[in-house]
PDB file of C-alpha atoms in Angstrom:
ATOM      1  CA  PHE T   1       3.793 -10.206   2.775  1.00  0.00           C
ATOM      2  CA  LEU T   2       3.369  -9.127   5.920  1.00  0.00           C
ATOM      3  CA  PRO T   3       5.207  -6.270   6.436  1.00  0.00           C
ATOM      4  CA  ASN T   4       5.813  -4.903  10.038  1.00  0.00           C
ATOM      5  CA  TYR T   5       7.530  -1.493  10.306  1.00  0.00           C
ATOM      6  CA  ASP T   6       8.245  -1.168  14.120  1.00  0.00           C
ATOM      7  CA  LYS T   7      10.805  -5.001  14.267  1.00  0.00           C
ATOM      8  CA  LYS T   8      11.804  -4.146  10.967  1.00  0.00           C
ATOM      9  CA  GLU T   9      10.434  -7.348   8.966  1.00  0.00           C
ATOM     10  CA  VAL T  10       8.911  -8.777   6.856  1.00  0.00           C
ATOM     11  CA  GLU T  11       6.439 -11.988   6.947  1.00  0.00           C
ATOM     12  CA  ILE T  12       6.324 -13.913   4.497  1.00  0.00           C
ATOM     13  CA  LYS T  13       4.233 -17.157   3.167  1.00  0.00           C
ATOM     14  CA  VAL T  14       4.241 -18.762   0.014  1.00  0.00           C
ATOM     15  CA  LYS T  15       1.131 -20.674  -0.575  1.00  0.00           C
ATOM     16  CA  SER T  16       1.794 -23.966  -3.164  1.00  0.00           C
ATOM     17  CA  GLU T  17      -0.860 -27.002  -3.292  1.00  0.00           C
ATOM     18  CA  PHE T  18       1.805 -29.306  -1.763  1.00  0.00           C
ATOM     19  CA  ILE T  19       5.285 -28.409   0.483  1.00  0.00           C
ATOM     20  CA  THR T  20       7.788 -27.309  -1.477  1.00  0.00           C
ATOM     21  CA  PRO T  21      11.009 -25.090  -1.169  1.00  0.00           C
ATOM     22  CA  TYR T  22      11.328 -21.988  -2.483  1.00  0.00           C
ATOM     23  CA  ARG T  23      13.593 -19.123  -3.002  1.00  0.00           C
ATOM     24  CA  VAL T  24      12.986 -15.280  -2.444  1.00  0.00           C
ATOM     25  CA  LYS T  25      15.094 -12.466  -3.344  1.00  0.00           C
ATOM     26  CA  ILE T  26      14.734  -8.895  -1.601  1.00  0.00           C
ATOM     27  CA  ASP T  27      16.582  -6.403  -3.566  1.00  0.00           C
ATOM     28  CA  GLY T  28      18.561  -9.052  -5.047  1.00  0.00           C
ATOM     29  CA  LYS T  29      19.734 -10.642  -1.627  1.00  0.00           C
ATOM     30  CA  GLU T  30      18.589 -14.445  -1.669  1.00  0.00           C
ATOM     31  CA  TYR T  31      16.414 -16.444   1.666  1.00  0.00           C
ATOM     32  CA  TYR T  32      14.856 -19.962   1.475  1.00  0.00           C
ATOM     33  CA  GLY T  33      11.535 -21.136   2.990  1.00  0.00           C
ATOM     34  CA  ARG T  34       9.023 -24.125   2.443  1.00  0.00           C
ATOM     35  CA  SER T  35       5.277 -23.152   0.830  1.00  0.00           C
ATOM     36  CA  ASN T  36       2.534 -23.252   3.906  1.00  0.00           C
ATOM     37  CA  GLU T  37       5.115 -21.979   6.120  1.00  0.00           C
ATOM     38  CA  LYS T  38       5.711 -18.546   7.069  1.00  0.00           C
ATOM     39  CA  GLN T  39       8.321 -17.276   7.736  1.00  0.00           C
ATOM     40  CA  THR T  40      10.182 -13.965   9.122  1.00  0.00           C
ATOM     41  CA  ILE T  41      13.214 -12.134   7.286  1.00  0.00           C
ATOM     42  CA  ARG T  42      14.130  -9.548   9.819  1.00  0.00           C
ATOM     43  CA  LEU T  43      15.517  -6.231   7.624  1.00  0.00           C
ATOM     44  CA  GLN T  44      17.243  -4.853  10.141  1.00  0.00           C
ATOM     45  CA  ASN T  45      20.607  -3.581   7.899  1.00  0.00           C
ATOM     46  CA  ASP T  46      18.436  -3.319   5.071  1.00  0.00           C
ATOM     47  CA  PHE T  47      15.463  -0.852   6.907  1.00  0.00           C
ATOM     48  CA  HIS T  48      14.467   1.229   4.212  1.00  0.00           C
ATOM     49  CA  PRO T  49      10.507   3.405   5.582  1.00  0.00           C
ATOM     50  CA  TRP T  50       8.853   4.272   2.497  1.00  0.00           C
ATOM     51  CA  SER T  51       7.430   8.142   2.938  1.00  0.00           C
ATOM     52  CA  PRO T  52       6.047  10.064   0.565  1.00  0.00           C
ATOM     53  CA  ASN T  53       9.847  12.132   0.469  1.00  0.00           C
ATOM     54  CA  SER T  54      10.990   8.551   0.107  1.00  0.00           C
ATOM     55  CA  PRO T  55       8.523   5.978  -1.247  1.00  0.00           C
ATOM     56  CA  TYR T  56      11.449   3.452  -1.220  1.00  0.00           C
ATOM     57  CA  LEU T  57       9.680   0.196  -2.411  1.00  0.00           C
ATOM     58  CA  TYR T  58      11.203  -3.474  -1.844  1.00  0.00           C
ATOM     59  CA  GLN T  59      11.573  -5.162  -5.112  1.00  0.00           C
ATOM     60  CA  VAL T  60      10.582  -8.994  -4.707  1.00  0.00           C
ATOM     61  CA  GLU T  61      11.583 -11.714  -6.446  1.00  0.00           C
ATOM     62  CA  VAL T  62       9.723 -15.900  -5.533  1.00  0.00           C
ATOM     63  CA  ILE T  63      11.081 -18.717  -7.290  1.00  0.00           C
ATOM     64  CA  LEU T  64       8.635 -22.132  -6.863  1.00  0.00           C
ATOM     65  CA  GLU T  65       9.795 -24.731  -9.215  1.00  0.00           C
ATOM     66  CA  GLU T  66       9.885 -22.570 -12.654  1.00  0.00           C
ATOM     67  CA  ASP T  67       7.044 -19.774 -11.446  1.00  0.00           C
ATOM     68  CA  VAL T  68       8.920 -16.377 -10.818  1.00  0.00           C
ATOM     69  CA  ILE T  69       6.774 -13.932  -9.071  1.00  0.00           C
ATOM     70  CA  LYS T  70       8.043 -10.847  -9.120  1.00  0.00           C
ATOM     71  CA  THR T  71       6.646  -7.875  -6.560  1.00  0.00           C
ATOM     72  CA  TYR T  72       7.498  -5.309  -4.496  1.00  0.00           C
ATOM     73  CA  PHE T  73       6.444  -4.303  -0.760  1.00  0.00           C
ATOM     74  CA  ALA T  74       6.870  -1.303   0.851  1.00  0.00           C
ATOM     75  CA  LEU T  75       7.900  -1.040   5.621  1.00  0.00           C
ATOM     76  CA  ARG T  76       5.607   1.595   6.135  1.00  0.00           C
ATOM     77  CA  LYS T  77       2.707   2.275   9.540  1.00  0.00           C
ATOM     78  CA  VAL T  78       0.130   4.618   9.421  1.00  0.00           C
ATOM     79  CA  HIS T  79      -1.651   5.091  12.228  1.00  0.00           C
ATOM     80  CA  SER T  80      -3.501   8.121  14.793  1.00  0.00           C
ATOM     81  CA  GLY T  81      -2.591   8.256  18.202  1.00  0.00           C
ATOM     82  CA  LEU T  82      -2.176  11.580  20.664  1.00  0.00           C
ATOM     83  CA  ASP T  83       0.666  13.903  20.385  1.00  0.00           C
ATOM     84  CA  ASP T  84       2.587  15.255  24.094  1.00  0.00           C
ATOM     85  CA  LYS T  85      -0.048  17.788  23.988  1.00  0.00           C
ATOM     86  CA  GLY T  86      -3.236  15.101  23.875  1.00  0.00           C
ATOM     87  CA  ILE T  87      -4.061  16.238  19.869  1.00  0.00           C
ATOM     88  CA  ARG T  88      -4.837  13.569  17.778  1.00  0.00           C
ATOM     89  CA  ARG T  89      -2.850  13.302  14.962  1.00  0.00           C
ATOM     90  CA  VAL T  90      -2.205  10.780  12.201  1.00  0.00           C
ATOM     91  CA  TYR T  91       1.131   9.212  12.578  1.00  0.00           C
ATOM     92  CA  LEU T  92       3.195   8.113   9.081  1.00  0.00           C
ATOM     93  CA  ASN T  93       6.381   5.838  10.406  1.00  0.00           C
ATOM     94  CA  ASN T  94       6.122   7.335  14.120  1.00  0.00           C
ATOM     95  CA  GLU T  95       6.339  10.828  13.386  1.00  0.00           C
ATOM     96  CA  PRO T  96       3.285  13.231  13.217  1.00  0.00           C
ATOM     97  CA  ILE T  97       2.815  14.165   9.127  1.00  0.00           C
ATOM     98  CA  PHE T  98       0.295  16.551   7.787  1.00  0.00           C
ATOM     99  CA  LEU T  99      -2.421  15.508   5.071  1.00  0.00           C
ATOM    100  CA  LYS T 100      -2.826  18.141   2.037  1.00  0.00           C
ATOM    101  CA  GLY T 101      -4.680  16.049   0.144  1.00  0.00           C
ATOM    102  CA  VAL T 102      -6.920  16.653  -2.968  1.00  0.00           C
ATOM    103  CA  LEU T 103     -10.370  15.354  -3.614  1.00  0.00           C
ATOM    104  CA  ASN T 104      -9.552  12.848  -6.506  1.00  0.00           C
ATOM    105  CA  GLN T 105     -13.321  11.313  -8.217  1.00  0.00           C
ATOM    106  CA  GLY T 106     -11.193   9.196 -10.508  1.00  0.00           C
ATOM    107  CA  TYR T 107     -12.877  10.796 -14.386  1.00  0.00           C
ATOM    108  CA  TRP T 108     -11.132  11.219 -17.209  1.00  0.00           C
ATOM    109  CA  PRO T 109     -12.802  13.282 -20.488  1.00  0.00           C
ATOM    110  CA  GLU T 110     -11.412  10.939 -22.640  1.00  0.00           C
ATOM    111  CA  GLY T 111     -13.063   7.210 -21.107  1.00  0.00           C
ATOM    112  CA  LEU T 112     -14.731   9.192 -18.147  1.00  0.00           C
ATOM    113  CA  TYR T 113     -14.073   6.191 -15.669  1.00  0.00           C
ATOM    114  CA  THR T 114     -10.902   4.795 -17.044  1.00  0.00           C
ATOM    115  CA  PRO T 115      -7.471   7.017 -17.745  1.00  0.00           C
ATOM    116  CA  PRO T 116      -6.673   6.758 -21.580  1.00  0.00           C
ATOM    117  CA  CYS T 117      -3.313   5.085 -20.922  1.00  0.00           C
ATOM    118  CA  ASP T 118      -1.346   4.628 -17.599  1.00  0.00           C
ATOM    119  CA  GLU T 119       0.630   7.072 -17.940  1.00  0.00           C
ATOM    120  CA  ALA T 120      -2.372   9.057 -17.698  1.00  0.00           C
ATOM    121  CA  TYR T 121      -2.303   7.978 -13.636  1.00  0.00           C
ATOM    122  CA  VAL T 122       1.451   8.932 -13.703  1.00  0.00           C
ATOM    123  CA  ALA T 123       1.036  12.637 -15.263  1.00  0.00           C
ATOM    124  CA  ASP T 124      -1.760  13.008 -12.744  1.00  0.00           C
ATOM    125  CA  ILE T 125      -0.385  12.177  -9.446  1.00  0.00           C
ATOM    126  CA  LYS T 126       3.279  13.661 -10.466  1.00  0.00           C
ATOM    127  CA  LEU T 127       1.075  16.777 -10.674  1.00  0.00           C
ATOM    128  CA  MET T 128      -0.780  16.637  -7.326  1.00  0.00           C
ATOM    129  CA  LYS T 129       3.098  16.088  -6.481  1.00  0.00           C
ATOM    130  CA  GLU T 130       4.400  19.145  -7.951  1.00  0.00           C
ATOM    131  CA  LEU T 131       1.484  21.012  -6.254  1.00  0.00           C
ATOM    132  CA  GLY T 132       2.559  20.312  -3.293  1.00  0.00           C
ATOM    133  CA  PHE T 133       0.376  17.240  -2.142  1.00  0.00           C
ATOM    134  CA  ASN T 134       0.778  14.075   0.014  1.00  0.00           C
ATOM    135  CA  LEU T 135      -2.533  12.550  -0.205  1.00  0.00           C
ATOM    136  CA  MET T 136      -5.093  11.973  -2.992  1.00  0.00           C
ATOM    137  CA  ARG T 137      -8.694  10.775  -1.713  1.00  0.00           C
ATOM    138  CA  MET T 138     -10.698   8.151  -4.138  1.00  0.00           C
ATOM    139  CA  HIS T 139     -13.878   9.079  -4.154  1.00  0.00           C
ATOM    140  CA  ALA T 140     -16.519   7.460  -5.496  1.00  0.00           C
ATOM    141  CA  LYS T 141     -14.871   4.406  -7.354  1.00  0.00           C
ATOM    142  CA  VAL T 142     -11.665   1.703  -6.517  1.00  0.00           C
ATOM    143  CA  GLU T 143      -9.270   2.666  -9.085  1.00  0.00           C
ATOM    144  CA  ALA T 144      -7.397   0.184 -11.256  1.00  0.00           C
ATOM    145  CA  ARG T 145      -4.577  -1.857  -9.135  1.00  0.00           C
ATOM    146  CA  ARG T 146      -2.239   0.176 -11.167  1.00  0.00           C
ATOM    147  CA  PHE T 147      -3.190   3.462  -9.778  1.00  0.00           C
ATOM    148  CA  TYR T 148      -2.242   2.224  -6.472  1.00  0.00           C
ATOM    149  CA  TYR T 149       1.143   0.884  -7.891  1.00  0.00           C
ATOM    150  CA  HIS T 150       1.677   4.513  -9.597  1.00  0.00           C
ATOM    151  CA  CYS T 151       1.469   6.305  -5.950  1.00  0.00           C
ATOM    152  CA  ASP T 152       3.541   3.862  -4.360  1.00  0.00           C
ATOM    153  CA  GLN T 153       6.399   4.030  -6.994  1.00  0.00           C
ATOM    154  CA  LEU T 154       6.547   7.641  -6.563  1.00  0.00           C
ATOM    155  CA  GLY T 155       5.740   8.341  -3.014  1.00  0.00           C
ATOM    156  CA  MET T 156       1.489   9.355  -2.575  1.00  0.00           C
ATOM    157  CA  LEU T 157      -0.494   8.076   0.141  1.00  0.00           C
ATOM    158  CA  VAL T 158      -4.093   7.204  -0.830  1.00  0.00           C
ATOM    159  CA  TRP T 159      -7.429   7.598   1.810  1.00  0.00           C
ATOM    160  CA  GLN T 160     -10.146   5.164  -0.342  1.00  0.00           C
ATOM    161  CA  ASP T 161     -13.853   6.143   0.661  1.00  0.00           C
ATOM    162  CA  ILE T 162     -16.099   3.455   1.158  1.00  0.00           C
ATOM    163  CA  VAL T 163     -17.246   3.311  -2.716  1.00  0.00           C
ATOM    164  CA  SER T 164     -21.000   3.428  -2.928  1.00  0.00           C
ATOM    165  CA  GLY T 165     -22.482  -0.611  -3.535  1.00  0.00           C
ATOM    166  CA  GLY T 166     -25.187   0.964  -5.619  1.00  0.00           C
ATOM    167  CA  GLU T 167     -28.241   0.123  -3.277  1.00  0.00           C
ATOM    168  CA  LYS T 168     -30.407   2.256  -1.446  1.00  0.00           C
ATOM    169  CA  HIS T 169     -29.425   3.411   1.450  1.00  0.00           C
ATOM    170  CA  LYS T 170     -30.580   1.654   4.644  1.00  0.00           C
ATOM    171  CA  SER T 171     -30.220   5.156   7.531  1.00  0.00           C
ATOM    172  CA  TRP T 172     -31.464   2.569   9.579  1.00  0.00           C
ATOM    173  CA  TYR T 173     -28.611  -0.034   9.310  1.00  0.00           C
ATOM    174  CA  VAL T 174     -25.747   2.757   9.268  1.00  0.00           C
ATOM    175  CA  THR T 175     -27.196   4.442  12.322  1.00  0.00           C
ATOM    176  CA  TYR T 176     -27.931   1.522  14.844  1.00  0.00           C
ATOM    177  CA  PHE T 177     -24.747  -0.086  13.891  1.00  0.00           C
ATOM    178  CA  ALA T 178     -22.126   3.243  14.058  1.00  0.00           C
ATOM    179  CA  THR T 179     -23.371   4.133  17.456  1.00  0.00           C
TER     180      THR T 179
END
């Protein structure tokens, strides 16, 4: 799935060993295609942008012979650009957004790097929303995919730091390729 916010569409490519017809349901509406071929679905009449205040997720079901895959996608666009005064801003869905973030190092008292249960992720994200944050800056590690799903579902933007691979830092390499 490759959502395109500006065009109000999603590109789909279902990969399989053989060219096979498939069905895809997006929010209950059925579309048909052939595997290994790109298909573009226009969402003009069913356009629901994702935002922290309205975290809409399109529910998807792909049916390929006897296989059924359930997933989701969101229509959102994040980019930086200059405002009318020439100041660089972060934009969400082509509108400037003020990022109110908290640093989350992903440590849990019960298990150090692992939350005690899935509900702990949800409670943590909900608490940050209640405190007025719309962004969590993830630091030092990459969380389980469930965390990012809950952020999508609950309306939390994620700023993922580059995680250290554990090797010695090569300052000449970073300096040379960063300039």
